[in-house]
Short mmCIF file of C-alpha atoms in Angstrom, two decimals:
data_model
loop_
_atom_site.label_atom_id
_atom_site.label_comp_id
_atom_site.label_asym_id
_atom_site.label_seq_id
_atom_site.Cartn_x
_atom_site.Cartn_y
_atom_site.Cartn_z
CA MET A 632 -8.78 -8.99 17.67
CA HIS A 633 -7.42 -5.46 17.28
CA SER A 634 -9.77 -2.91 18.81
CA ARG A 635 -10.09 -0.98 15.53
CA PHE A 636 -12.13 -3.87 14.06
CA HIS A 637 -14.70 -4.28 16.84
CA SER A 638 -17.40 -1.98 15.49
CA SER A 639 -17.12 -3.02 11.83
CA PHE A 640 -16.89 -6.71 12.74
CA GLU A 641 -20.27 -6.51 14.48
CA GLN A 642 -21.85 -5.31 11.21
CA LEU A 643 -20.94 -8.52 9.37
CA THR A 644 -23.24 -11.51 8.88
CA ALA A 645 -23.03 -14.29 11.45
CA ASP A 646 -21.54 -16.72 8.91
CA LEU A 647 -18.80 -14.28 7.94
CA GLN A 648 -18.08 -13.38 11.56
CA SER A 649 -17.63 -17.04 12.39
CA ALA A 650 -15.27 -17.57 9.46
CA LEU A 651 -13.25 -14.41 10.13
CA ALA A 652 -12.92 -14.60 13.91
CA PRO A 653 -9.93 -16.97 14.08
CA LEU A 654 -8.14 -15.06 11.30
CA LEU A 655 -8.57 -11.70 13.02
CA ASP A 656 -7.66 -13.03 16.45
CA HIS A 657 -4.25 -11.38 16.58
CA ASP A 658 -3.27 -7.77 17.27
CA HIS A 659 -0.94 -7.97 14.26
CA PHE A 660 -3.34 -9.54 11.77
CA PRO A 661 -1.58 -8.66 8.47
CA ALA A 662 -4.67 -7.03 6.87
CA MET A 663 -4.67 -9.60 4.08
CA PHE A 664 -6.01 -13.05 3.30
CA THR A 665 -4.21 -15.70 1.30
CA ALA A 666 -5.95 -17.28 -1.67
CA ASP A 667 -6.71 -20.38 0.41
CA GLN A 668 -8.15 -18.27 3.21
CA ALA A 669 -10.25 -16.29 0.73
CA THR A 670 -11.57 -19.51 -0.77
CA GLU A 671 -12.58 -20.75 2.69
CA LEU A 672 -14.25 -17.43 3.49
CA LYS A 673 -16.26 -17.62 0.26
CA LYS A 674 -17.24 -21.22 0.98
CA ARG A 675 -18.42 -20.51 4.51
CA SER A 676 -20.19 -17.24 3.71
CA GLY A 677 -21.68 -18.18 0.33
CA LEU A 678 -20.18 -15.04 -1.23
CA ASP A 679 -18.34 -14.75 -4.56
CA ASP A 680 -15.12 -12.78 -5.09
CA ASP A 681 -16.74 -9.38 -5.52
CA ALA A 682 -19.36 -9.84 -2.81
CA LEU A 683 -16.69 -10.90 -0.32
CA ALA A 684 -14.59 -7.84 -1.13
CA PHE A 685 -17.62 -5.60 -0.57
CA ALA A 686 -18.37 -7.33 2.73
CA LEU A 687 -14.77 -6.77 3.89
CA LEU A 688 -14.74 -3.04 3.06
CA PRO A 689 -15.79 -1.93 6.59
CA LEU A 690 -12.81 -3.82 8.02
CA ALA A 691 -10.47 -2.21 5.49
CA ALA A 692 -11.87 1.26 6.23
CA ALA A 693 -11.28 0.61 9.95
CA CYS A 694 -7.55 0.47 9.14
CA ALA A 695 -7.52 4.09 7.91
CA ARG A 696 -5.60 6.72 9.89
CA THR A 697 -7.36 10.02 9.31
CA GLY A 698 -6.13 12.52 11.87
CA ILE A 699 -6.85 15.44 9.54
CA SER A 700 -10.03 14.63 7.58
CA HIS A 701 -11.61 12.08 9.94
CA PHE A 702 -13.02 10.53 6.74
CA ASN A 703 -12.19 6.84 6.40
CA VAL A 704 -11.90 5.27 2.96
CA GLY A 705 -11.39 1.52 2.60
CA ALA A 706 -10.18 -0.55 -0.33
CA VAL A 707 -9.68 -4.26 -0.98
CA ALA A 708 -7.29 -5.31 -3.75
CA ARG A 709 -7.54 -8.80 -5.24
CA GLY A 710 -4.30 -10.07 -6.76
CA VAL A 711 -4.05 -12.50 -9.66
CA SER A 712 -2.79 -14.90 -6.98
CA GLY A 713 -6.23 -14.81 -5.35
CA ASN A 714 -4.88 -13.04 -2.26
CA LEU A 715 -6.88 -10.15 -0.80
CA TYR A 716 -5.18 -7.02 0.56
CA PHE A 717 -6.72 -4.27 2.70
CA GLY A 718 -6.05 -0.59 2.18
CA GLY A 719 -7.06 2.54 4.07
CA ASN A 720 -6.24 6.21 3.63
CA MET A 721 -3.41 7.57 5.78
CA GLU A 722 -2.82 11.15 6.93
CA PHE A 723 0.09 12.62 8.88
CA PRO A 724 -0.76 15.60 11.09
CA GLY A 725 2.28 17.80 11.59
CA THR A 726 3.60 17.47 8.05
CA THR A 727 2.37 18.36 4.57
CA MET A 728 -0.71 17.14 2.69
CA GLN A 729 1.62 15.72 0.03
CA GLN A 730 2.53 12.90 2.42
CA THR A 731 -1.06 11.57 2.43
CA VAL A 732 -1.71 8.05 1.15
CA HIS A 733 -5.06 7.41 -0.54
CA ALA A 734 -6.92 4.15 0.18
CA GLU A 735 -6.41 2.84 -3.35
CA GLN A 736 -2.68 3.57 -3.13
CA SER A 737 -2.66 1.88 0.27
CA ALA A 738 -4.20 -1.36 -1.02
CA ILE A 739 -2.07 -1.40 -4.17
CA SER A 740 1.25 -0.72 -2.45
CA HIS A 741 0.27 -3.18 0.29
CA ALA A 742 -0.15 -5.91 -2.34
CA TRP A 743 3.12 -4.89 -4.02
CA MET A 744 5.09 -4.94 -0.77
CA ARG A 745 3.67 -8.40 0.02
CA GLY A 746 5.03 -9.72 -3.30
CA GLU A 747 1.91 -9.62 -5.48
CA THR A 748 2.84 -9.20 -9.15
CA GLN A 749 -0.47 -8.04 -10.66
CA LEU A 750 -3.98 -7.03 -9.60
CA ALA A 751 -7.25 -8.40 -10.94
CA ALA A 752 -9.70 -6.08 -9.17
CA LEU A 753 -9.95 -3.22 -6.70
CA THR A 754 -13.03 -2.68 -4.55
CA VAL A 755 -13.50 0.73 -2.89
CA ASN A 756 -16.24 2.24 -0.74
CA TYR A 757 -16.05 5.64 -2.49
CA THR A 758 -15.38 6.65 -6.10
CA PRO A 759 -11.63 6.89 -6.80
CA CYS A 760 -10.41 10.45 -7.24
CA GLY A 761 -8.43 11.52 -10.30
CA HIS A 762 -5.17 11.17 -8.36
CA CYS A 763 -5.89 7.49 -7.69
CA ARG A 764 -7.09 6.78 -11.21
CA GLN A 765 -3.79 8.08 -12.52
CA PHE A 766 -1.85 6.08 -9.92
CA MET A 767 -3.66 2.88 -11.00
CA ASN A 768 -2.78 3.59 -14.64
CA GLU A 769 0.87 2.99 -13.74
CA LEU A 770 0.10 -0.65 -12.91
CA ASN A 771 0.94 -3.58 -15.17
CA SER A 772 -2.77 -4.51 -15.11
CA GLY A 773 -3.36 -1.23 -16.96
CA LEU A 774 -6.75 0.02 -18.05
CA THR A 775 -8.28 -3.47 -17.82
CA LEU A 776 -8.17 -3.44 -13.99
CA ARG A 777 -11.68 -4.04 -12.62
CA ILE A 778 -13.02 -1.30 -10.32
CA ASN A 779 -15.92 -2.25 -8.03
CA LEU A 780 -17.97 0.38 -6.21
CA PRO A 781 -21.09 -0.04 -4.04
CA GLY A 782 -24.32 0.28 -5.99
CA ARG A 783 -22.62 0.40 -9.39
CA THR A 784 -21.93 -2.08 -12.15
CA SER A 785 -18.35 -3.30 -12.19
CA ALA A 786 -16.27 -1.31 -14.69
CA THR A 787 -12.66 -1.08 -15.84
CA LEU A 788 -10.11 1.57 -15.03
CA GLY A 789 -10.38 2.52 -18.71
CA ASP A 790 -14.04 3.39 -18.11
CA TYR A 791 -13.05 5.66 -15.22
CA LEU A 792 -10.02 7.14 -16.99
CA PRO A 793 -10.92 7.85 -20.64
CA ASP A 794 -8.25 9.33 -22.92
CA ALA A 795 -5.69 8.13 -20.42
CA PHE A 796 -2.04 9.15 -20.40
CA GLY A 797 0.44 6.84 -18.73
CA PRO A 798 3.69 4.89 -18.93
CA ARG A 799 2.84 3.15 -22.18
CA ASP A 800 2.63 6.53 -23.91
CA LEU A 801 6.21 7.12 -22.82
CA GLU A 802 7.34 3.65 -23.94
CA ILE A 803 8.08 2.51 -20.38
CA VAL A 804 8.86 -1.21 -20.44
CA HIS A 805 8.76 -2.10 -16.74
CA LEU A 806 5.45 -1.16 -15.14
CA LEU A 807 4.48 -0.86 -11.50
CA MET A 808 4.30 -4.33 -9.87
CA ASP A 809 6.51 -5.91 -12.54
CA PRO A 810 9.40 -7.75 -10.82
CA GLN A 811 12.66 -5.87 -11.38
CA SER A 812 16.05 -5.19 -9.83
CA HIS A 813 18.26 -2.14 -10.33
CA GLY A 814 21.44 -3.99 -9.42
CA LEU A 815 22.41 -1.52 -6.69
CA HIS A 816 25.04 -2.27 -4.05
CA ALA A 817 26.04 -0.94 -0.62
CA GLU A 818 27.64 -2.15 2.59
CA GLY A 819 25.67 -2.22 5.82
CA ASP A 820 23.94 -4.25 8.52
CA ALA A 821 20.77 -6.31 8.09
CA LEU A 822 18.41 -3.31 8.25
CA SER A 823 20.54 -1.45 5.71
CA GLN A 824 20.46 -4.47 3.40
CA ALA A 825 16.66 -4.61 3.73
CA ALA A 826 16.49 -0.95 2.67
CA LEU A 827 18.83 -1.71 -0.25
CA ALA A 828 16.63 -4.60 -1.38
CA ALA A 829 13.60 -2.30 -1.28
CA ALA A 830 15.43 0.28 -3.39
CA ASN A 831 16.41 -2.41 -5.91
CA ARG A 832 12.77 -3.30 -6.58
CA SER A 833 11.51 0.30 -6.71
CA HIS A 834 9.71 1.74 -9.75
CA ALA A 835 11.54 4.88 -10.88
CA PRO A 836 11.52 5.00 -14.70
CA TYR A 837 11.12 8.79 -14.99
CA SER A 838 13.76 10.15 -12.61
CA ASN A 839 16.01 7.07 -12.43
CA SER A 840 16.21 7.77 -8.70
CA PRO A 841 15.45 4.44 -7.02
CA SER A 842 15.08 4.44 -3.25
CA GLY A 843 13.89 2.20 -0.47
CA ILE A 844 13.46 2.20 3.28
CA ALA A 845 13.50 -0.35 6.08
CA ILE A 846 11.84 0.29 9.46
CA GLU A 847 12.57 -1.82 12.52
CA MET A 848 9.99 -2.27 15.30
CA GLN A 849 10.51 -2.90 19.01
CA ASP A 850 9.71 -6.60 18.59
CA GLY A 851 12.27 -6.96 15.77
CA THR A 852 9.76 -6.97 12.90
CA VAL A 853 11.02 -5.10 9.82
CA PHE A 854 8.81 -3.32 7.30
CA THR A 855 10.18 -2.13 3.97
CA GLY A 856 8.94 0.35 1.40
CA SER A 857 9.89 0.88 -2.23
CA TYR A 858 9.58 4.07 -4.27
CA ALA A 859 6.66 4.05 -6.77
CA GLU A 860 6.86 6.76 -9.43
CA ASN A 861 4.02 7.87 -11.68
CA ALA A 862 3.94 9.23 -15.22
CA ALA A 863 2.00 12.25 -13.93
CA PHE A 864 4.61 12.74 -11.16
CA ASN A 865 2.24 14.02 -8.42
CA PRO A 866 0.61 10.62 -7.63
CA THR A 867 4.09 9.21 -6.95
CA LEU A 868 4.32 7.30 -3.65
CA PRO A 869 7.51 7.75 -1.57
CA PRO A 870 9.18 4.68 -0.06
CA LEU A 871 8.46 5.81 3.51
CA GLN A 872 4.71 5.87 2.89
CA CYS A 873 4.84 2.35 1.44
CA ALA A 874 6.53 1.10 4.62
CA LEU A 875 4.39 3.05 7.09
CA ASN A 876 1.31 1.82 5.24
CA VAL A 877 2.05 -1.89 5.73
CA LEU A 878 3.26 -1.20 9.28
CA SER A 879 -0.02 0.49 10.15
CA LEU A 880 -2.21 -2.05 8.34
CA SER A 881 -0.46 -4.76 10.35
CA GLY A 882 -1.66 -3.23 13.61
CA TYR A 883 1.56 -1.56 14.75
CA ASP A 884 1.75 1.95 16.22
CA TYR A 885 4.30 4.54 15.18
CA ALA A 886 5.56 4.54 18.76
CA ASP A 887 6.76 0.96 18.13
CA ILE A 888 9.38 2.20 15.62
CA THR A 889 12.96 2.00 16.91
CA ARG A 890 15.04 2.78 13.82
CA ALA A 891 14.79 3.47 10.09
CA VAL A 892 17.28 3.33 7.21
CA LEU A 893 16.71 5.11 3.90
CA ALA A 894 18.69 3.88 0.88
CA GLU A 895 19.15 6.19 -2.11
CA LYS A 896 21.79 7.42 -4.54
CA ALA A 897 23.94 10.35 -3.44
CA ASP A 898 23.64 12.01 -6.86
CA ALA A 899 19.99 11.17 -7.58
CA THR A 900 17.83 13.64 -9.47
CA LEU A 901 15.21 13.35 -6.72
CA MET A 902 16.09 12.95 -3.05
CA GLN A 903 13.86 11.40 -0.36
CA TRP A 904 15.97 12.26 2.70
CA ASP A 905 14.50 15.58 3.86
CA ALA A 906 10.87 14.53 3.41
CA THR A 907 11.56 11.17 5.05
CA VAL A 908 13.15 12.75 8.12
CA ALA A 909 10.34 15.32 8.44
CA THR A 910 7.56 12.75 8.14
CA LEU A 911 9.18 10.29 10.54
CA LYS A 912 9.70 13.14 13.01
CA SER A 913 5.97 13.94 12.78
CA VAL A 914 5.16 10.40 13.95
CA GLY A 915 7.75 10.45 16.73
CA CYS A 916 10.75 8.71 15.16
CA GLU A 917 14.05 10.60 15.04
CA ARG A 918 16.49 7.71 14.65
CA VAL A 919 16.86 7.75 10.87
CA GLU A 920 19.99 6.79 8.94
CA ARG A 921 20.94 7.25 5.31
CA LEU A 922 22.56 4.53 3.20
CA THR A 923 24.25 5.77 0.05
CA ILE A 924 23.88 3.28 -2.80
CA ALA A 925 25.65 2.94 -6.13
#
């Protein structure tokens, strides 16, 4: 079991500890449970969907990387598939605040990068800020997404975001987490093609500037991240943060990164290159390449 879970694991009930122990018994536990695993956890612990998500929050919060605030926020997203995905806030000392990933964004993008196509509920240990409420409004689950908070009655995103403004007001057809492909092409090796694939599934309806990144680890594992734009612009999540998020949730350290490739258009309205290089440099990675796509 990864050392970050030790303290929070000890807070769980004996039944849940027993059920979780074999699943967590790997340094690179993927910070998610399949629908079948979630069903088994509920069976062995006697918890329902929401109660299980609440019980798992301390483990999700333990995944946070908070070198600036030292304030861990955890989130658990439940997909329509029944899969559960952890999320934790991420901060990057040495670069700007704008690179921060909120816990809700972490759980949502985690689910998206794992192939989930829609969310049913999001459980968080602290009330979502306005930034996160707006980010969630970009999702294809829309204002009906269930938000669960400790000590409160379950409510919808619509309850937390009245008089909402989002992609539907701008007649956007493809919403965040909808499967899509931009039909982009480029030559390159396997890591470059992984970055291209990430760019092809990115959500960029406002700038039409799709981008994606692929990060290779020392053991050969590759993590990808896709660009996720927002109707309010500021809650937009860059592709690098999507990739670093899953990398970190999966128990890898930044020092394990050997190489990264960013794929984006040469004439895009918005460019990710400078921010990507600066953020990767802040975590100790300077081997970054750029793949021009068309």
